[in-house]
CSV table of C-alpha atoms in Angstrom, one decimal:
chain,number,residue,atom,x,y,z
I,1,MET,CA,13.0,-7.7,-26.3
I,2,LYS,CA,15.1,-9.2,-23.5
I,3,MET,CA,14.6,-7.8,-20.0
I,4,GLU,CA,18.3,-6.9,-19.7
I,5,SER,CA,18.2,-4.9,-23.0
I,6,ILE,CA,15.2,-2.9,-21.9
I,7,LEU,CA,16.8,-2.0,-18.5
I,8,LYS,CA,20.0,-1.1,-20.3
I,9,PHE,CA,18.1,1.3,-22.6
I,10,LEU,CA,16.3,2.9,-19.7
I,11,GLY,CA,19.6,3.4,-18.0
I,12,PRO,CA,20.7,3.5,-14.3
I,13,THR,CA,18.2,6.2,-13.4
I,14,PHE,CA,15.4,3.6,-13.4
I,15,LEU,CA,16.3,0.0,-12.3
I,16,SER,CA,18.9,-2.7,-12.4
I,17,LEU,CA,18.6,-6.3,-11.3
I,18,LYS,CA,21.8,-7.4,-9.7
I,19,GLU,CA,23.0,-10.4,-7.7
I,20,PHE,CA,22.2,-8.7,-4.5
I,21,GLY,CA,18.8,-7.5,-5.6
I,22,PHE,CA,17.0,-4.5,-7.0
I,23,ALA,CA,19.1,-1.3,-7.5
I,24,TYR,CA,17.0,1.8,-8.1
I,25,GLY,CA,18.0,5.1,-9.6
I,26,VAL,CA,16.4,8.5,-9.1
I,27,GLN,CA,13.4,7.7,-11.4
I,28,GLY,CA,13.0,4.1,-10.3
I,29,ILE,CA,12.6,4.9,-6.7
I,30,LEU,CA,9.8,7.3,-7.5
I,31,LEU,CA,8.1,4.7,-9.7
I,32,ARG,CA,8.1,2.3,-6.7
I,33,ARG,CA,6.8,5.0,-4.4
I,34,ASN,CA,4.0,5.9,-6.8
I,35,LEU,CA,3.1,2.2,-7.2
I,36,GLU,CA,3.0,1.7,-3.4
I,37,LYS,CA,0.9,4.9,-3.0
I,38,PHE,CA,-1.6,3.8,-5.7
I,39,TRP,CA,-1.9,0.4,-4.2
I,40,PHE,CA,-2.4,1.8,-0.7
I,41,ILE,CA,-5.2,4.1,-1.8
I,42,ASP,CA,-7.0,1.2,-3.6
I,43,CYS,CA,-6.5,-1.6,-1.0
I,44,VAL,CA,-6.5,0.3,2.3
I,45,THR,CA,-7.9,3.9,2.0
I,46,MET,CA,-10.8,2.9,-0.2
I,47,SER,CA,-11.5,-0.5,1.3
I,48,LYS,CA,-15.2,-1.4,2.1
I,49,TYR,CA,-14.1,-2.6,5.5
I,50,ASN,CA,-11.5,-1.5,8.1
I,51,VAL,CA,-8.0,-2.1,7.0
I,52,PHE,CA,-5.3,-1.2,9.6
I,53,HIS,CA,-1.7,-0.5,8.6
I,54,THR,CA,0.9,-2.0,11.0
I,55,PRO,CA,4.5,-3.2,10.6
I,56,SER,CA,4.8,-7.0,10.9
I,57,ASN,CA,7.1,-6.7,13.9
I,58,THR,CA,4.4,-4.9,15.9
I,59,LEU,CA,1.5,-7.0,14.6
I,60,ILE,CA,0.5,-8.6,17.9
I,61,ALA,CA,0.8,-5.4,19.9
I,62,SER,CA,-1.3,-3.6,17.3
I,63,LEU,CA,-4.0,-6.3,17.3
I,64,LYS,CA,-4.2,-6.1,21.1
I,65,ASP,CA,-4.6,-2.3,20.9
I,66,LEU,CA,-7.4,-2.7,18.3
I,67,LYS,CA,-9.0,-5.3,20.5
I,68,ASP,CA,-8.9,-3.1,23.5
I,69,ILE,CA,-10.9,-0.4,21.7
I,70,GLY,CA,-13.4,-2.9,20.2
I,71,LEU,CA,-12.4,-2.7,16.6
I,72,THR,CA,-11.4,-6.3,16.0
I,73,SER,CA,-15.0,-7.5,17.0
I,74,ASN,CA,-16.3,-6.0,13.8
I,75,LEU,CA,-15.4,-8.7,11.2
I,76,PRO,CA,-14.3,-8.7,8.6
I,77,PHE,CA,-11.3,-6.5,9.1
I,78,GLY,CA,-7.9,-6.3,7.4
I,79,ILE,CA,-4.3,-5.8,8.3
I,80,CYS,CA,-1.9,-4.1,5.9
I,81,GLU,CA,1.8,-4.8,6.1
I,82,ILE,CA,4.5,-3.2,3.9
I,83,ASP,CA,7.8,-4.8,4.6
I,84,GLU,CA,11.1,-6.0,3.1
I,85,VAL,CA,11.2,-9.8,2.8
I,86,LYS,CA,13.6,-12.3,1.4
I,87,ASN,CA,12.2,-15.2,-0.5
I,88,THR,CA,12.3,-17.1,-3.8
I,89,TRP,CA,10.0,-15.2,-6.1
I,90,ASN,CA,11.0,-15.5,-9.8
I,91,GLU,CA,14.2,-17.4,-9.1
I,92,SER,CA,14.7,-18.2,-12.8
I,93,LEU,CA,15.1,-14.5,-13.6
I,94,LEU,CA,18.0,-13.9,-11.1
I,95,PRO,CA,21.6,-14.1,-12.2
I,96,PRO,CA,23.1,-17.6,-11.9
I,97,LYS,CA,24.0,-18.8,-8.4
I,98,SER,CA,22.3,-15.8,-6.8
I,99,LYS,CA,20.9,-16.1,-3.3
I,100,PRO,CA,17.3,-15.2,-2.6
I,101,ILE,CA,17.1,-11.5,-2.8
I,102,THR,CA,15.3,-9.0,-0.6
I,103,HIS,CA,12.2,-7.2,-2.1
I,104,ARG,CA,9.5,-5.0,-0.8
I,105,ILE,CA,6.0,-6.5,-0.5
I,106,ALA,CA,2.6,-4.9,0.2
I,107,LYS,CA,0.1,-7.3,1.8
I,108,VAL,CA,-3.5,-7.1,3.0
I,109,THR,CA,-4.7,-10.0,5.3
I,110,THR,CA,-8.5,-10.0,5.7
I,111,VAL,CA,-9.9,-11.9,8.6
I,112,TYR,CA,-13.3,-13.6,8.5
I,113,GLU,CA,-15.3,-15.8,10.9
I,114,SER,CA,-15.7,-19.3,9.6
I,115,ASP,CA,-19.1,-20.1,11.2
I,116,ASP,CA,-21.6,-21.0,8.5
I,117,THR,CA,-19.7,-18.8,6.0
I,118,ILE,CA,-17.3,-21.3,4.3
I,119,GLY,CA,-18.9,-21.0,0.9
I,120,SER,CA,-19.1,-17.2,1.0
I,121,VAL,CA,-15.5,-16.7,2.2
I,122,LYS,CA,-14.3,-19.1,-0.6
I,123,ASP,CA,-16.3,-16.9,-3.1
I,124,LEU,CA,-14.5,-13.9,-1.7
I,125,PHE,CA,-11.2,-15.6,-2.4
I,126,TYR,CA,-12.2,-16.0,-6.1
I,127,LYS,CA,-13.6,-12.5,-6.2
I,128,LYS,CA,-10.3,-11.1,-4.8
I,129,GLN,CA,-8.4,-12.9,-7.6
I,130,ARG,CA,-10.5,-11.1,-10.2
I,131,GLU,CA,-10.2,-7.8,-8.5
I,132,ARG,CA,-6.4,-8.0,-8.3
I,133,LYS,CA,-6.0,-9.1,-11.9
I,134,SER,CA,-8.3,-6.3,-13.0
I,135,TRP,CA,-6.2,-3.8,-11.0
I,136,TRP,CA,-3.1,-4.7,-12.8
I,137,ARG,CA,-4.8,-4.5,-16.1
I,138,ARG,CA,-6.1,-1.0,-15.4
I,139,ILE,CA,-2.6,0.3,-15.0
I,140,SER,CA,-1.0,-1.6,-17.9
I,141,GLN,CA,-0.1,-0.6,-21.4
I,142,ASN,CA,-0.9,-4.2,-22.5
I,143,PRO,CA,-3.6,-5.6,-20.3
I,144,SER,CA,-3.6,-9.0,-22.0
I,145,ILE,CA,-0.2,-9.9,-20.5
I,146,TYR,CA,-1.7,-10.4,-17.0
I,147,TYR,CA,-3.0,-13.9,-16.1
I,148,MET,CA,-4.3,-15.6,-13.0
I,149,THR,CA,-3.0,-19.2,-12.5
I,150,GLU,CA,-5.0,-22.1,-11.5
I,151,VAL,CA,-5.6,-22.5,-7.8
I,152,LYS,CA,-2.9,-24.6,-6.1
I,153,LYS,CA,-3.4,-26.4,-2.8
I,154,GLU,CA,-1.1,-27.0,0.1
I,155,LYS,CA,-1.7,-28.3,3.6
I,156,ARG,CA,-3.3,-25.3,5.1
I,157,ARG,CA,-3.9,-23.0,2.2
I,158,GLU,CA,-5.0,-22.6,-1.4
I,159,TYR,CA,-3.4,-19.9,-3.5
I,160,SER,CA,-3.0,-18.6,-7.0
I,161,GLU,CA,-0.5,-16.3,-8.7
I,162,ILE,CA,-0.9,-13.2,-10.9
I,163,GLN,CA,1.7,-13.5,-13.6
I,164,ALA,CA,2.9,-11.0,-16.3
I,165,ARG,CA,3.6,-13.1,-19.4
I,166,PHE,CA,5.9,-11.6,-21.9
I,167,GLU,CA,7.3,-13.2,-25.1
I,168,ASP,CA,10.4,-14.5,-23.3
I,169,THR,CA,9.8,-13.9,-19.6
I,170,VAL,CA,7.1,-14.8,-17.0
I,171,ILE,CA,7.1,-12.7,-13.8
I,172,VAL,CA,5.1,-13.5,-10.7
I,173,ILE,CA,3.9,-10.2,-9.3
I,174,GLU,CA,1.3,-11.1,-6.8
I,175,THR,CA,-0.2,-14.0,-4.9
I,176,VAL,CA,-3.7,-14.5,-3.5
I,177,ASN,CA,-4.1,-16.9,-0.5
I,178,TYR,CA,-7.1,-18.6,1.1
I,179,LYS,CA,-6.5,-20.2,4.6
I,180,LYS,CA,-9.3,-22.2,6.2
I,181,ASN,CA,-8.0,-22.5,9.7
I,182,ALA,CA,-6.1,-19.3,10.5
I,183,LYS,CA,-6.8,-18.6,14.1
I,184,ASN,CA,-3.1,-18.6,14.7
I,185,PHE,CA,-3.0,-15.3,12.9
I,186,LEU,CA,-4.2,-13.7,16.1
I,187,PRO,CA,-2.2,-15.6,18.8
I,188,ASN,CA,-2.1,-14.7,22.4
I,189,THR,CA,-4.6,-11.8,22.3
I,190,GLY,CA,-6.5,-13.3,25.2
I,191,ASP,CA,-9.7,-12.5,23.4
I,192,ALA,CA,-12.5,-15.1,23.7
I,193,GLU,CA,-14.1,-13.9,20.4
I,194,PHE,CA,-11.2,-15.5,18.5
I,195,LYS,CA,-11.6,-19.0,20.0
I,196,SER,CA,-13.6,-20.1,16.9
I,197,ASP,CA,-11.8,-20.8,13.7
I,198,LEU,CA,-11.0,-17.9,11.5
I,199,MET,CA,-10.6,-17.8,7.7
I,200,ILE,CA,-8.3,-15.5,5.8
I,201,VAL,CA,-8.1,-14.1,2.3
I,202,GLU,CA,-4.7,-12.5,1.7
I,203,HIS,CA,-3.2,-10.8,-1.3
I,204,THR,CA,0.5,-10.0,-1.4
I,205,MET,CA,2.1,-7.9,-4.1
I,206,SER,CA,5.9,-7.5,-4.8
I,207,LEU,CA,6.5,-3.8,-5.3
I,208,ASP,CA,9.9,-4.5,-6.8
I,209,TRP,CA,8.9,-7.2,-9.2
I,210,GLY,CA,5.9,-5.0,-10.0
I,211,CYS,CA,8.1,-2.1,-11.0
I,212,LEU,CA,10.2,-4.3,-13.2
I,213,THR,CA,7.0,-5.6,-14.9
I,214,LEU,CA,5.8,-2.0,-15.5
I,215,LEU,CA,9.1,-1.1,-17.1
I,216,ILE,CA,9.1,-4.0,-19.5
I,217,ASP,CA,5.4,-3.6,-20.2
I,218,GLY,CA,5.8,0.1,-20.9
I,219,TYR,CA,8.7,-0.2,-23.3
I,220,THR,CA,7.8,0.4,-26.9
I,221,GLU,CA,9.7,0.4,-30.2
I,222,TYR,CA,8.1,2.0,-33.3
I,223,LYS,CA,9.9,2.9,-36.5
I,224,GLY,CA,13.2,2.9,-34.7
I,225,ASN,CA,12.0,5.1,-31.8
I,226,LYS,CA,12.4,3.6,-28.3
I,227,GLU,CA,10.4,5.0,-25.4
I,228,LEU,CA,8.8,4.2,-22.1
I,229,GLN,CA,5.1,4.7,-21.5
I,230,VAL,CA,3.7,4.0,-18.1
I,231,HIS,CA,0.4,5.0,-16.5
I,232,PRO,CA,0.6,8.8,-15.7
I,233,ARG,CA,-0.3,8.2,-12.1
I,234,LEU,CA,2.7,5.9,-11.7
I,235,SER,CA,5.2,7.9,-13.8
I,236,PRO,CA,8.2,9.2,-11.8
I,237,TYR,CA,7.8,12.6,-13.2
I,238,LYS,CA,4.6,13.8,-14.9
I,239,ALA,CA,6.0,16.6,-17.0
I,240,TYR,CA,8.7,19.0,-18.0
I,241,CYS,CA,8.5,22.4,-19.6
I,242,LYS,CA,10.6,23.7,-22.4
I,243,ALA,CA,10.8,27.1,-24.1
I,244,ILE,CA,10.5,27.4,-27.9
I,245,ILE,CA,13.2,30.0,-28.7
I,246,SER,CA,13.8,31.3,-32.2
I,247,PRO,CA,17.3,32.3,-33.4
I,248,ASP,CA,16.0,35.9,-33.9
I,249,ASP,CA,14.8,36.2,-30.3
I,250,ASP,CA,16.6,38.8,-28.3
I,251,GLU,CA,18.4,38.1,-25.0
I,252,ARG,CA,15.6,39.5,-22.9
I,253,THR,CA,13.0,37.3,-24.6
I,254,LYS,CA,15.1,34.2,-24.1
I,255,ASN,CA,15.6,35.0,-20.5
I,256,ASP,CA,11.8,35.6,-20.0
I,257,LEU,CA,11.0,32.3,-21.6
I,258,ASN,CA,13.5,30.4,-19.5
I,259,ASP,CA,12.2,32.1,-16.4
I,260,LEU,CA,8.6,31.2,-17.4
I,261,THR,CA,9.5,27.5,-17.7
I,262,LEU,CA,10.8,27.6,-14.1
I,263,PHE,CA,7.6,29.4,-13.0
I,264,VAL,CA,5.5,26.7,-14.6
I,265,ILE,CA,7.4,23.8,-12.9
I,266,HIS,CA,7.2,25.5,-9.5
I,267,LYS,CA,3.5,26.0,-9.9
I,268,LEU,CA,3.0,22.3,-10.7
I,269,ARG,CA,5.2,21.3,-7.7
I,270,GLU,CA,3.1,23.5,-5.4
I,271,GLU,CA,0.1,21.5,-6.5
I,272,GLY,CA,1.8,18.1,-5.9
I,273,VAL,CA,2.5,17.4,-9.5
I,274,GLU,CA,6.0,15.7,-9.8
I,275,SER,CA,7.8,17.6,-12.5
I,276,VAL,CA,11.4,18.2,-13.5
I,277,ILE,CA,13.4,21.3,-14.6
I,278,MET,CA,14.9,20.7,-18.0
I,279,ASN,CA,16.6,24.0,-18.8
I,280,ASN,CA,20.1,23.4,-20.3
I,281,ILE,CA,19.6,19.5,-20.2
I,282,GLU,CA,21.1,18.0,-23.3
I,283,LYS,CA,19.0,14.8,-23.3
I,284,PRO,CA,15.5,15.5,-21.8
I,285,GLU,CA,14.2,12.3,-23.4
I,286,ILE,CA,15.9,10.3,-20.7
I,287,PHE,CA,13.2,11.5,-18.3
I,288,GLN,CA,10.3,9.5,-19.8
I,289,VAL,CA,7.5,11.9,-18.8
I,290,PRO,CA,4.0,11.5,-20.0
I,291,TYR,CA,3.5,15.2,-20.8
I,292,ILE,CA,5.7,17.8,-22.4
I,293,ILE,CA,4.7,21.5,-21.8
I,294,THR,CA,5.9,24.2,-24.2
I,295,VAL,CA,5.9,27.9,-23.9
I,296,ASP,CA,6.7,30.5,-26.6
I,297,LYS,CA,6.5,34.3,-27.2
I,298,GLU,CA,2.7,34.0,-27.4
I,299,THR,CA,2.6,32.5,-23.9
I,300,LEU,CA,4.3,35.6,-22.6
I,301,LYS,CA,1.4,37.7,-24.1
I,302,THR,CA,-1.6,35.4,-23.6
I,303,GLY,CA,-0.7,32.9,-20.8
I,304,LEU,CA,-1.6,30.0,-23.1
I,305,LEU,CA,0.7,27.1,-23.4
I,306,LYS,CA,0.7,23.7,-25.0
I,307,MET,CA,0.6,20.2,-23.4
I,308,VAL,CA,1.5,17.2,-25.6
I,309,SER,CA,0.9,13.6,-24.4
I,310,GLN,CA,3.8,11.3,-25.0
I,311,ARG,CA,1.4,8.4,-25.1
I,312,THR,CA,-1.0,9.7,-27.8
I,313,TRP,CA,0.9,12.6,-29.3
I,314,CYS,CA,-2.3,14.6,-28.9
I,315,GLY,CA,-1.9,18.2,-27.7
I,316,GLU,CA,-4.1,20.7,-26.0
I,317,ILE,CA,-3.9,24.4,-25.2
I,318,VAL,CA,-4.2,25.3,-21.5
I,319,HIS,CA,-4.0,28.6,-19.8
I,320,ILE,CA,-1.2,28.8,-17.3
I,321,THR,CA,-3.6,29.4,-14.4
I,322,HIS,CA,-5.5,26.2,-15.2
I,323,LEU,CA,-2.4,24.0,-15.8
I,324,ALA,CA,-2.0,22.5,-12.4
I,325,LYS,CA,-5.7,21.6,-12.2
I,326,ARG,CA,-5.5,19.9,-15.6
I,327,MET,CA,-2.4,18.0,-14.7
I,328,ASN,CA,-4.0,16.8,-11.5
I,329,GLU,CA,-7.0,15.5,-13.5
I,330,LEU,CA,-4.7,13.6,-15.8
I,331,CYS,CA,-2.0,12.3,-13.5
I,332,VAL,CA,-2.6,12.5,-9.8
């Protein structure tokens, strides 16, 4: 399936790739936000060593502040940068005669001392490659599409790329770098502890190319049905709730059921579960949610409702008071 055809099927609420760059709709921008959040938790919040988040334009000032309170003396440590950059990632996928486009990257640069540790730091470079490839495979519908390229060498660095390989498209989504002499990463700090050579292991992910990859990866066709399945933690919206209304239901019952769907969505939102109100929406399938929640007349009596996974088509019965907790277990 061509990339252009998949994006056309998903529609403008997700993502379009234009001459000027990535154009996001209301669902696509949430997908990117969730991908960035998931990455940040894994690479910064849960890191085994200190990783400090700073914009690239205040990097030197931030490093001086960290040095003044003694945190940069505890090597290794990492610097996280999330910025808009303009470079030539995946040039072959851009419209003809396009200029390099701006895309959002998330990067962690880990600084090591090089004294007597060259072998061990090089091992960490290879370990980081395995970790990052495994991370992509964990959130993928088709883990086998992710590959790590052979290490390439340049004057002052060695690097490899993580690629998503589809039948007719190859997308570079991340690079992992190893720099032997990287003391210039900390210029003009005035700190004697950085006089010796430093070594760096750096991994840089493109959030925009990553979102595009997840959309292509999650697109499925089966017996004429087309749908999108992405990891529930990354899905723009986790669920919507609909009422099962019979033709013989009276007006009061219909109103009660519709009011109950609103109550369910509001309870989910209070617990941080992204969900969307679908009352009177003609095409709810355009919101490719991982879970559909249904309420009926029995729900009004017992408080029990049904959750169905769009990925597996398996359902479960949950009491309305336990719904938010269950959704958090599955999606957040």
